[in-house]
Amino acid sequence: MQLVDIAVKRPVAIAMFTLAVLLFGMVSLGRLSVNLLPELAYPTLTIRTDYTGAAPAEVEQLVSKPIEETIGTVKGVRTVKSISRPGQSDVVLEFAWGTAMDFASLEVREKLDILQLPLDVDKPRLLRFNPSLDPILRYGLSFNTPDPSVEAMKSLRIYADEQIKRQLESIEGVASVKIGGALENEIQVLVDQRRVSQLNISINTIITRLKEENLNTAGGRIDNGNQAFLVRTLNQFTGLNEIGELYIANRNGKSIRLRDVATIQNTYKERDAISRFNGKEGAEIAIYKEGDANSVDVARLVGIALERIQNQLPSDYALDKVYDQSEFIKQAIEDVKSSAIIGGILAMIILYLFLKDFWPTLIISVSIPLSVIATFNLMYGNDISLNIMSLGGIALAVGLLVDNSIVVLENIDKHKQRGKGLINAATAATEGTKEVSSAILASTLTTLAVFVPLIFVEG
């Protein structure tokens, strides 16, 4: 028994099945993720390492190159490239399409754990995003009051780094949060060149003494019976006076302290950019998503977190949204949706003008939303998001559906007219549909064949 026979002879069963498909389709629609384009999970990992105070050449030689050599043997890596900036190294790994990124991350972490870097280099961090991509969100943190002081601008930057950044980076789907602008706190040691020349003390000696006396490093483990204790060497400077009292050398029986040959001051780093929001200088908060995260969902979760942060802000701080990629995505999706709906309505109007029969037009009109809603079940089951590409495919399918519906209804009507009332509607529907089913199937497959090569596209 063919599908056409079942549909005609079992109307109640078909009606119940259709209602079930509609119900599950509506539920699936509510759970579909929304993106501008299909979720393309770029197989990339970024190893970020901070080396405070180091020049780009030092960062490249002491950090970037050793990391490149260590992780170059990881399975599935296609290319390795690094970006060495003042005080920071980014090593970007690009994997082959189809690589299981969770297992790749574990293997990279294992390689990094055995890597020996200079003691004053921070522990490498593994990020699931490409730093060359743009952030999905930008916010501005500024003052409500005009002309804030230097200390206030430094406090603003510290608040953004230590409070807002930490809370946002814990959100699911957020890969990294970058803080820029404002004034970044910095302790500067301004060496008196004439004084150190008189005392025959080199700059390298001062740098070495500062590194030796400002430590926070692991010291191994002590085993005591059934107990184990982790040991750390904690000897960091706590204030400017302590830095000034640092012993540098001995000259003529006199101890030379750092304050004797240099001026120590609490100031800010030299800036290469200034961020302004609504005419006021402030700190920029740039939020990057993980490669396989949903932009709209990440933006929503960040928005919820920032509402909570907004309530905790000091009274003289203002947090403003500067850029939100999800708004553009949602607007683009809504435009495609409305275009598809308007196109469907216009198609029905044109059908009625040409057929001049209400019932065939109604049947085709009902078949369109039924088919579209049923499609949401398959999209949800295959983890396909609502995006411009998938909605465009649905719009194309609506056009094919209307064409096929017209052909079938026209043939059914022809069978009824030939029978001149001697055959009932059920027989006419069965015979009319069977007669053109092969031609319709061939026509549809011909159209779909154009998209078959896309199956073999990687990613």
Short mmCIF file of C-alpha atoms in Angstrom, two decimals:
data_model
loop_
_atom_site.label_atom_id
_atom_site.label_comp_id
_atom_site.label_asym_id
_atom_site.label_seq_id
_atom_site.Cartn_x
_atom_site.Cartn_y
_atom_site.Cartn_z
CA MET A 1 0.00 0.00 0.00
CA GLN A 2 1.47 3.36 -1.04
CA LEU A 3 1.64 6.44 1.17
CA VAL A 4 -1.15 8.04 -0.87
CA ASP A 5 -3.49 5.12 -0.14
CA ILE A 6 -2.73 5.28 3.58
CA ALA A 7 -3.32 9.04 3.69
CA VAL A 8 -6.73 8.69 2.00
CA LYS A 9 -7.96 5.57 3.84
CA ARG A 10 -6.75 6.51 7.34
CA PRO A 11 -7.84 10.16 7.75
CA VAL A 12 -8.08 10.03 11.57
CA ALA A 13 -4.63 8.47 11.99
CA ILE A 14 -3.12 10.99 9.57
CA ALA A 15 -4.82 13.86 11.43
CA MET A 16 -3.43 12.66 14.79
CA PHE A 17 0.03 12.20 13.31
CA THR A 18 -0.09 15.70 11.82
CA LEU A 19 -1.11 17.22 15.16
CA ALA A 20 1.74 15.39 16.91
CA VAL A 21 4.25 16.65 14.35
CA LEU A 22 2.90 20.19 14.80
CA LEU A 23 3.17 19.97 18.59
CA PHE A 24 6.73 18.65 18.57
CA GLY A 25 7.64 21.14 15.85
CA MET A 26 6.50 24.08 17.97
CA VAL A 27 8.46 22.75 20.95
CA SER A 28 11.56 22.29 18.77
CA LEU A 29 11.21 25.82 17.39
CA GLY A 30 11.41 27.24 20.92
CA ARG A 31 14.63 25.33 21.56
CA LEU A 32 16.45 26.13 18.33
CA SER A 33 19.52 28.33 18.70
CA VAL A 34 19.74 31.53 16.65
CA ASN A 35 22.83 32.65 14.72
CA LEU A 36 23.57 34.94 11.81
CA LEU A 37 25.28 32.13 9.91
CA PRO A 38 25.53 28.37 10.48
CA GLU A 39 27.59 27.44 13.52
CA LEU A 40 31.06 27.04 12.08
CA ALA A 41 33.29 25.72 14.85
CA TYR A 42 36.72 26.88 13.78
CA PRO A 43 39.19 24.22 14.97
CA THR A 44 41.55 26.66 16.65
CA LEU A 45 43.15 26.97 20.07
CA THR A 46 45.06 29.96 21.41
CA ILE A 47 47.81 29.65 24.01
CA ARG A 48 48.15 33.00 25.77
CA THR A 49 51.14 33.65 28.01
CA ASP A 50 51.91 36.85 29.90
CA TYR A 51 55.52 37.93 30.42
CA THR A 52 55.31 41.28 32.18
CA GLY A 53 57.92 43.83 31.20
CA ALA A 54 59.41 41.82 28.34
CA ALA A 55 59.99 43.28 24.88
CA PRO A 56 58.47 41.55 21.81
CA ALA A 57 61.87 40.06 20.84
CA GLU A 58 62.29 38.53 24.33
CA VAL A 59 58.71 37.24 24.30
CA GLU A 60 59.30 35.57 20.94
CA GLN A 61 62.61 33.99 21.93
CA LEU A 62 61.79 32.91 25.49
CA VAL A 63 58.06 32.12 25.24
CA SER A 64 56.59 31.86 21.74
CA LYS A 65 59.30 29.70 20.14
CA PRO A 66 59.52 27.13 23.00
CA ILE A 67 55.72 26.77 22.97
CA GLU A 68 55.67 26.35 19.17
CA GLU A 69 58.33 23.63 19.36
CA THR A 70 56.52 21.83 22.17
CA ILE A 71 53.02 21.72 20.72
CA GLY A 72 54.07 21.24 17.09
CA THR A 73 53.80 17.46 17.52
CA VAL A 74 50.18 17.49 18.71
CA LYS A 75 48.01 15.25 16.54
CA GLY A 76 45.84 17.07 13.99
CA VAL A 77 47.70 20.41 14.04
CA ARG A 78 47.86 21.92 10.55
CA THR A 79 49.45 25.30 11.18
CA VAL A 80 51.05 27.07 14.14
CA LYS A 81 51.50 30.83 14.23
CA SER A 82 52.45 33.18 17.03
CA ILE A 83 51.97 36.85 17.85
CA SER A 84 54.57 38.31 20.23
CA ARG A 85 53.62 41.63 21.80
CA PRO A 86 55.18 43.61 24.65
CA GLY A 87 54.51 41.45 27.71
CA GLN A 88 52.29 38.88 25.97
CA SER A 89 52.51 35.90 23.63
CA ASP A 90 49.65 34.39 21.61
CA VAL A 91 50.31 31.05 19.89
CA VAL A 92 47.41 30.09 17.61
CA LEU A 93 46.94 26.43 16.64
CA GLU A 94 44.80 25.56 13.63
CA PHE A 95 43.61 21.95 13.50
CA ALA A 96 42.24 19.86 10.66
CA TRP A 97 38.46 20.01 10.20
CA GLY A 98 36.75 17.24 12.12
CA THR A 99 39.30 17.19 14.94
CA ALA A 100 37.79 16.46 18.37
CA MET A 101 38.73 19.75 20.02
CA ASP A 102 38.11 18.53 23.58
CA PHE A 103 40.71 15.79 23.19
CA ALA A 104 43.02 18.16 21.33
CA SER A 105 42.79 20.60 24.27
CA LEU A 106 43.76 17.86 26.72
CA GLU A 107 46.78 16.88 24.62
CA VAL A 108 47.91 20.50 24.34
CA ARG A 109 47.57 20.95 28.12
CA GLU A 110 49.71 17.86 28.71
CA LYS A 111 52.42 19.30 26.45
CA LEU A 112 52.29 22.66 28.24
CA ASP A 113 52.58 21.02 31.68
CA ILE A 114 56.02 19.62 30.84
CA LEU A 115 57.25 22.85 29.21
CA GLN A 116 59.90 24.78 31.14
CA LEU A 117 59.57 28.56 30.78
CA PRO A 118 61.44 31.35 32.64
CA LEU A 119 60.40 31.68 36.28
CA ASP A 120 58.90 35.15 35.85
CA VAL A 121 56.62 34.03 33.00
CA ASP A 122 52.99 33.47 33.95
CA LYS A 123 51.43 30.06 33.41
CA PRO A 124 50.14 29.66 29.81
CA ARG A 125 46.35 29.84 29.39
CA LEU A 126 44.45 27.83 26.78
CA LEU A 127 41.65 29.76 25.05
CA ARG A 128 39.03 28.40 22.63
CA PHE A 129 38.96 31.37 20.27
CA ASN A 130 40.96 33.05 17.56
CA PRO A 131 42.33 36.44 18.71
CA SER A 132 42.11 37.77 15.14
CA LEU A 133 38.29 37.60 15.29
CA ASP A 134 36.24 40.57 16.46
CA PRO A 135 34.55 40.59 19.88
CA ILE A 136 30.81 39.96 19.93
CA LEU A 137 30.24 42.58 22.65
CA ARG A 138 31.86 45.85 23.66
CA TYR A 139 31.00 47.81 26.80
CA GLY A 140 32.36 51.08 28.15
CA LEU A 141 33.03 51.73 31.84
CA SER A 142 33.35 55.44 32.60
CA PHE A 143 32.67 58.07 35.27
CA ASN A 144 29.45 60.00 35.79
CA THR A 145 31.50 62.95 37.01
CA PRO A 146 33.59 65.17 34.69
CA ASP A 147 37.41 65.32 34.73
CA PRO A 148 38.29 62.34 36.96
CA SER A 149 41.74 62.35 38.56
CA VAL A 150 44.64 60.09 37.58
CA GLU A 151 44.11 57.94 40.68
CA ALA A 152 40.42 57.61 39.84
CA MET A 153 41.24 56.43 36.30
CA LYS A 154 43.67 53.86 37.71
CA SER A 155 41.00 52.64 40.13
CA LEU A 156 38.54 52.36 37.23
CA ARG A 157 40.94 50.11 35.30
CA ILE A 158 41.60 47.96 38.38
CA TYR A 159 37.85 47.58 38.97
CA ALA A 160 37.32 46.49 35.35
CA ASP A 161 40.21 44.00 35.56
CA GLU A 162 39.55 42.50 38.97
CA GLN A 163 35.76 42.68 39.26
CA ILE A 164 34.02 42.78 35.89
CA LYS A 165 36.51 40.71 33.88
CA ARG A 166 36.61 37.85 36.39
CA GLN A 167 32.84 37.57 36.55
CA LEU A 168 32.37 37.66 32.77
CA GLU A 169 35.09 35.08 32.00
CA SER A 170 33.27 32.51 34.14
CA ILE A 171 30.18 32.65 31.87
CA GLU A 172 29.59 29.64 29.63
CA GLY A 173 30.61 30.39 26.05
CA VAL A 174 32.87 33.35 26.90
CA ALA A 175 36.44 32.64 25.79
CA SER A 176 38.16 35.82 26.87
CA VAL A 177 37.55 39.35 28.11
CA LYS A 178 39.99 42.10 27.17
CA ILE A 179 40.23 45.36 29.09
CA GLY A 180 41.61 48.45 27.37
CA GLY A 181 41.71 52.17 27.94
CA ALA A 182 41.71 54.09 31.24
CA LEU A 183 45.03 54.07 33.12
CA GLU A 184 46.79 50.81 33.94
CA ASN A 185 48.67 50.94 37.24
CA GLU A 186 52.46 50.64 37.03
CA ILE A 187 55.35 50.98 39.47
CA GLN A 188 58.20 52.81 37.74
CA VAL A 189 61.83 52.77 38.85
CA LEU A 190 63.54 55.84 37.35
CA VAL A 191 67.27 55.21 37.59
CA ASP A 192 69.63 58.18 38.02
CA GLN A 193 72.15 57.48 35.26
CA ARG A 194 74.82 59.79 36.67
CA ARG A 195 74.56 58.31 40.15
CA VAL A 196 74.85 54.66 39.01
CA SER A 197 77.80 55.61 36.78
CA GLN A 198 79.59 57.15 39.76
CA LEU A 199 78.98 54.01 41.82
CA ASN A 200 79.82 51.70 38.89
CA ILE A 201 76.46 49.91 39.09
CA SER A 202 74.94 48.59 35.87
CA ILE A 203 71.26 48.65 34.95
CA ASN A 204 71.34 44.85 34.60
CA THR A 205 72.42 44.58 38.24
CA ILE A 206 69.38 46.57 39.36
CA ILE A 207 67.05 44.50 37.16
CA THR A 208 68.53 41.25 38.49
CA ARG A 209 68.15 42.34 42.13
CA LEU A 210 64.52 43.33 41.55
CA LYS A 211 63.78 39.91 40.02
CA GLU A 212 65.60 38.07 42.80
CA GLU A 213 63.74 39.84 45.60
CA ASN A 214 60.26 39.92 44.05
CA LEU A 215 59.32 36.23 43.96
CA ASN A 216 56.18 34.13 44.05
CA THR A 217 57.16 30.71 42.72
CA ALA A 218 56.52 27.05 43.43
CA GLY A 219 59.11 25.42 45.69
CA GLY A 220 58.20 21.76 45.30
CA ARG A 221 56.60 19.35 47.77
CA ILE A 222 57.45 18.07 51.22
CA ASP A 223 56.31 14.55 52.16
CA ASN A 224 55.80 13.88 55.86
CA GLY A 225 54.49 10.39 56.47
CA ASN A 226 51.03 10.18 54.95
CA GLN A 227 50.86 13.94 54.43
CA ALA A 228 52.15 16.09 51.58
CA PHE A 229 52.73 19.84 51.71
CA LEU A 230 53.11 22.12 48.71
CA VAL A 231 55.81 24.74 49.19
CA ARG A 232 55.89 28.21 47.64
CA THR A 233 58.41 31.01 47.89
CA LEU A 234 56.49 34.20 48.69
CA ASN A 235 58.64 37.32 48.73
CA GLN A 236 56.79 39.98 46.77
CA PHE A 237 57.07 43.70 47.35
CA THR A 238 54.16 45.20 49.25
CA GLY A 239 54.90 48.91 48.93
CA LEU A 240 57.11 51.62 47.47
CA ASN A 241 59.16 51.96 50.66
CA GLU A 242 60.01 48.26 50.58
CA ILE A 243 61.17 48.56 46.97
CA GLY A 244 63.27 51.58 47.88
CA GLU A 245 65.02 49.67 50.70
CA LEU A 246 66.17 46.94 48.30
CA TYR A 247 69.90 46.26 48.71
CA ILE A 248 71.77 46.71 45.40
CA ALA A 249 75.51 46.63 46.11
CA ASN A 250 78.25 47.56 48.54
CA ARG A 251 80.56 50.45 47.77
CA ASN A 252 83.39 51.49 50.12
CA GLY A 253 81.78 49.60 52.98
CA LYS A 254 78.43 51.33 52.48
CA SER A 255 75.23 49.51 51.46
CA ILE A 256 73.66 51.04 48.38
CA ARG A 257 69.87 50.89 48.40
CA LEU A 258 67.63 51.29 45.37
CA ARG A 259 66.35 54.64 46.71
CA ASP A 260 69.94 55.92 46.61
CA VAL A 261 70.19 55.50 42.84
CA ALA A 262 66.59 55.71 41.62
CA THR A 263 63.21 57.33 42.15
CA ILE A 264 60.33 54.90 42.73
CA GLN A 265 56.86 56.13 41.88
CA ASN A 266 53.38 54.69 41.54
CA THR A 267 52.09 55.85 38.16
CA TYR A 268 50.53 54.38 35.00
CA LYS A 269 51.68 52.68 31.81
CA GLU A 270 52.29 54.68 28.69
CA ARG A 271 49.16 54.59 26.54
CA ASP A 272 48.90 53.97 22.82
CA ALA A 273 45.12 54.47 22.69
CA ILE A 274 42.42 56.37 24.60
CA SER A 275 38.84 55.08 24.93
CA ARG A 276 35.98 57.56 25.23
CA PHE A 277 32.28 56.85 25.77
CA ASN A 278 29.71 59.63 25.43
CA GLY A 279 32.61 62.10 25.45
CA LYS A 280 34.07 60.70 28.69
CA GLU A 281 37.30 58.79 29.00
CA GLY A 282 36.97 55.26 30.39
CA ALA A 283 37.82 51.57 30.07
CA GLU A 284 36.69 49.37 27.19
CA ILE A 285 35.47 45.83 27.93
CA ALA A 286 35.70 43.57 24.85
CA ILE A 287 34.06 40.13 25.12
CA TYR A 288 35.08 37.24 22.85
CA LYS A 289 33.06 34.05 22.48
CA GLU A 290 34.34 30.50 22.08
CA GLY A 291 34.50 29.26 18.50
CA ASP A 292 31.53 26.89 18.82
CA ALA A 293 29.39 29.04 21.13
CA ASN A 294 26.04 30.58 20.17
CA SER A 295 26.50 34.35 19.79
CA VAL A 296 22.93 35.21 20.81
CA ASP A 297 23.00 32.93 23.87
CA VAL A 298 26.39 34.26 24.99
CA ALA A 299 25.20 37.86 24.59
CA ARG A 300 22.06 37.06 26.61
CA LEU A 301 24.04 35.45 29.45
CA VAL A 302 26.50 38.34 29.48
CA GLY A 303 23.60 40.80 29.59
CA ILE A 304 22.14 39.01 32.64
CA ALA A 305 25.52 39.09 34.39
CA LEU A 306 26.04 42.77 33.58
CA GLU A 307 22.63 43.65 34.99
CA ARG A 308 23.79 42.12 38.26
CA ILE A 309 27.14 43.91 38.01
CA GLN A 310 25.36 47.20 37.21
CA ASN A 311 23.58 47.03 40.57
CA GLN A 312 26.93 46.62 42.34
CA LEU A 313 28.75 49.46 40.56
CA PRO A 314 30.06 52.40 42.60
CA SER A 315 27.72 55.37 42.38
CA ASP A 316 30.12 57.42 40.22
CA TYR A 317 30.64 54.64 37.62
CA ALA A 318 28.58 54.19 34.44
CA LEU A 319 28.47 51.03 32.30
CA ASP A 320 27.24 51.49 28.71
CA LYS A 321 26.80 49.10 25.81
CA VAL A 322 28.90 50.14 22.81
CA TYR A 323 28.47 47.23 20.38
CA ASP A 324 26.34 44.08 20.39
CA GLN A 325 26.73 41.64 17.51
CA SER A 326 23.67 39.66 18.65
CA GLU A 327 21.36 42.60 17.89
CA PHE A 328 22.49 42.58 14.27
CA ILE A 329 22.06 38.80 14.14
CA LYS A 330 18.53 38.93 15.55
CA GLN A 331 17.58 41.77 13.20
CA ALA A 332 18.91 39.86 10.18
CA ILE A 333 17.02 36.73 11.22
CA GLU A 334 13.81 38.70 11.73
CA ASP A 335 14.20 40.28 8.28
CA VAL A 336 14.55 36.85 6.66
CA LYS A 337 11.56 35.53 8.65
CA SER A 338 9.32 38.43 7.67
CA SER A 339 10.42 38.17 4.03
CA ALA A 340 9.56 34.46 3.99
CA ILE A 341 6.13 35.10 5.55
CA ILE A 342 5.32 37.95 3.15
CA GLY A 343 6.49 35.81 0.24
CA GLY A 344 4.19 32.97 1.32
CA ILE A 345 1.20 35.30 1.63
CA LEU A 346 1.86 36.82 -1.79
CA ALA A 347 2.14 33.33 -3.28
CA MET A 348 -1.28 32.44 -1.88
CA ILE A 349 -2.83 35.62 -3.28
CA ILE A 350 -1.38 34.93 -6.73
CA LEU A 351 -2.61 31.33 -6.54
CA TYR A 352 -6.15 32.45 -5.79
CA LEU A 353 -6.08 34.99 -8.63
CA PHE A 354 -5.10 32.29 -11.12
CA LEU A 355 -7.03 29.28 -9.75
CA LYS A 356 -10.11 31.32 -8.81
CA ASP A 357 -11.03 28.54 -6.41
CA PHE A 358 -10.99 28.99 -2.64
CA TRP A 359 -10.54 25.35 -1.54
CA PRO A 360 -7.40 24.49 -3.54
CA THR A 361 -5.85 27.76 -2.38
CA LEU A 362 -6.75 26.94 1.24
CA ILE A 363 -5.25 23.45 0.96
CA ILE A 364 -1.96 24.81 -0.36
CA SER A 365 -1.99 27.58 2.27
CA VAL A 366 -2.35 25.02 5.06
CA SER A 367 0.33 22.72 3.65
CA ILE A 368 3.01 25.43 3.82
CA PRO A 369 3.04 26.11 7.61
CA LEU A 370 2.53 22.40 8.33
CA SER A 371 5.61 21.49 6.31
CA VAL A 372 7.71 24.32 7.76
CA ILE A 373 6.83 23.46 11.36
CA ALA A 374 7.57 19.78 10.70
CA THR A 375 11.02 20.83 9.46
CA PHE A 376 11.88 22.26 12.89
CA ASN A 377 11.81 18.72 14.33
CA LEU A 378 14.59 17.62 11.98
CA MET A 379 16.55 20.83 12.54
CA TYR A 380 16.47 20.37 16.31
CA GLY A 381 17.36 16.68 16.05
CA ASN A 382 20.38 17.48 13.87
CA ASP A 383 21.46 20.52 15.93
CA ILE A 384 20.85 22.99 13.08
CA SER A 385 20.35 26.58 14.17
CA LEU A 386 18.00 29.21 12.80
CA ASN A 387 20.19 31.34 10.58
CA ILE A 388 20.14 33.08 7.22
CA MET A 389 21.21 29.90 5.42
CA SER A 390 18.67 27.55 7.02
CA LEU A 391 15.83 30.07 6.67
CA GLY A 392 16.81 30.61 3.04
CA GLY A 393 16.59 26.86 2.54
CA ILE A 394 13.12 26.82 4.10
CA ALA A 395 12.04 29.66 1.80
CA LEU A 396 13.31 27.68 -1.21
CA ALA A 397 11.45 24.60 0.01
CA VAL A 398 8.24 26.64 0.32
CA GLY A 399 8.56 27.55 -3.35
CA LEU A 400 9.03 23.90 -4.33
CA LEU A 401 6.11 22.90 -2.11
CA VAL A 402 3.78 25.42 -3.76
CA ASP A 403 4.82 24.25 -7.24
CA ASN A 404 4.28 20.59 -6.39
CA SER A 405 0.97 21.30 -4.65
CA ILE A 406 -0.37 23.10 -7.72
CA VAL A 407 0.57 20.18 -9.99
CA VAL A 408 -1.06 17.59 -7.69
CA LEU A 409 -4.25 19.60 -7.13
CA GLU A 410 -4.57 20.32 -10.85
CA ASN A 411 -4.28 16.60 -11.66
CA ILE A 412 -6.79 15.61 -8.97
CA ASP A 413 -9.24 18.16 -10.34
CA LYS A 414 -8.69 16.77 -13.85
CA HIS A 415 -9.59 13.24 -12.67
CA LYS A 416 -12.76 14.54 -11.04
CA GLN A 417 -13.82 16.28 -14.24
CA ARG A 418 -13.10 13.17 -16.33
CA GLY A 419 -15.27 11.06 -14.06
CA LYS A 420 -18.12 13.57 -14.35
CA GLY A 421 -19.27 12.77 -10.85
CA LEU A 422 -18.92 8.98 -11.26
CA ILE A 423 -15.82 8.78 -9.04
CA ASN A 424 -15.64 10.12 -5.52
CA ALA A 425 -13.12 12.61 -4.18
CA ALA A 426 -11.03 9.92 -2.44
CA THR A 427 -10.51 7.95 -5.64
CA ALA A 428 -9.72 11.10 -7.60
CA ALA A 429 -7.17 12.14 -4.95
CA THR A 430 -5.52 8.70 -4.97
CA GLU A 431 -5.37 8.27 -8.75
CA GLY A 432 -4.45 11.89 -9.45
CA THR A 433 -1.57 11.91 -6.96
CA LYS A 434 -0.18 8.54 -8.10
CA GLU A 435 -0.15 9.68 -11.71
CA VAL A 436 2.17 12.66 -11.08
CA SER A 437 4.11 11.43 -8.03
CA SER A 438 7.05 10.09 -10.06
CA ALA A 439 7.35 13.28 -12.09
CA ILE A 440 7.19 15.46 -8.96
CA LEU A 441 9.80 13.31 -7.18
CA ALA A 442 12.14 13.52 -10.18
CA SER A 443 11.68 17.29 -10.44
CA THR A 444 12.40 17.81 -6.73
CA LEU A 445 15.46 15.55 -6.76
CA THR A 446 16.81 17.46 -9.76
CA THR A 447 16.67 20.67 -7.74
CA LEU A 448 18.20 19.05 -4.65
CA ALA A 449 21.02 17.53 -6.71
CA VAL A 450 22.51 21.01 -7.08
CA PHE A 451 23.20 21.07 -3.32
CA VAL A 452 24.73 17.58 -3.05
CA PRO A 453 28.35 18.86 -3.42
CA LEU A 454 27.85 20.94 -0.25
CA ILE A 455 27.78 17.69 1.74
CA PHE A 456 31.48 17.26 1.04
CA VAL A 457 32.46 20.77 2.19
CA GLU A 458 34.60 20.56 5.35
CA GLY A 459 33.48 22.36 8.48
#
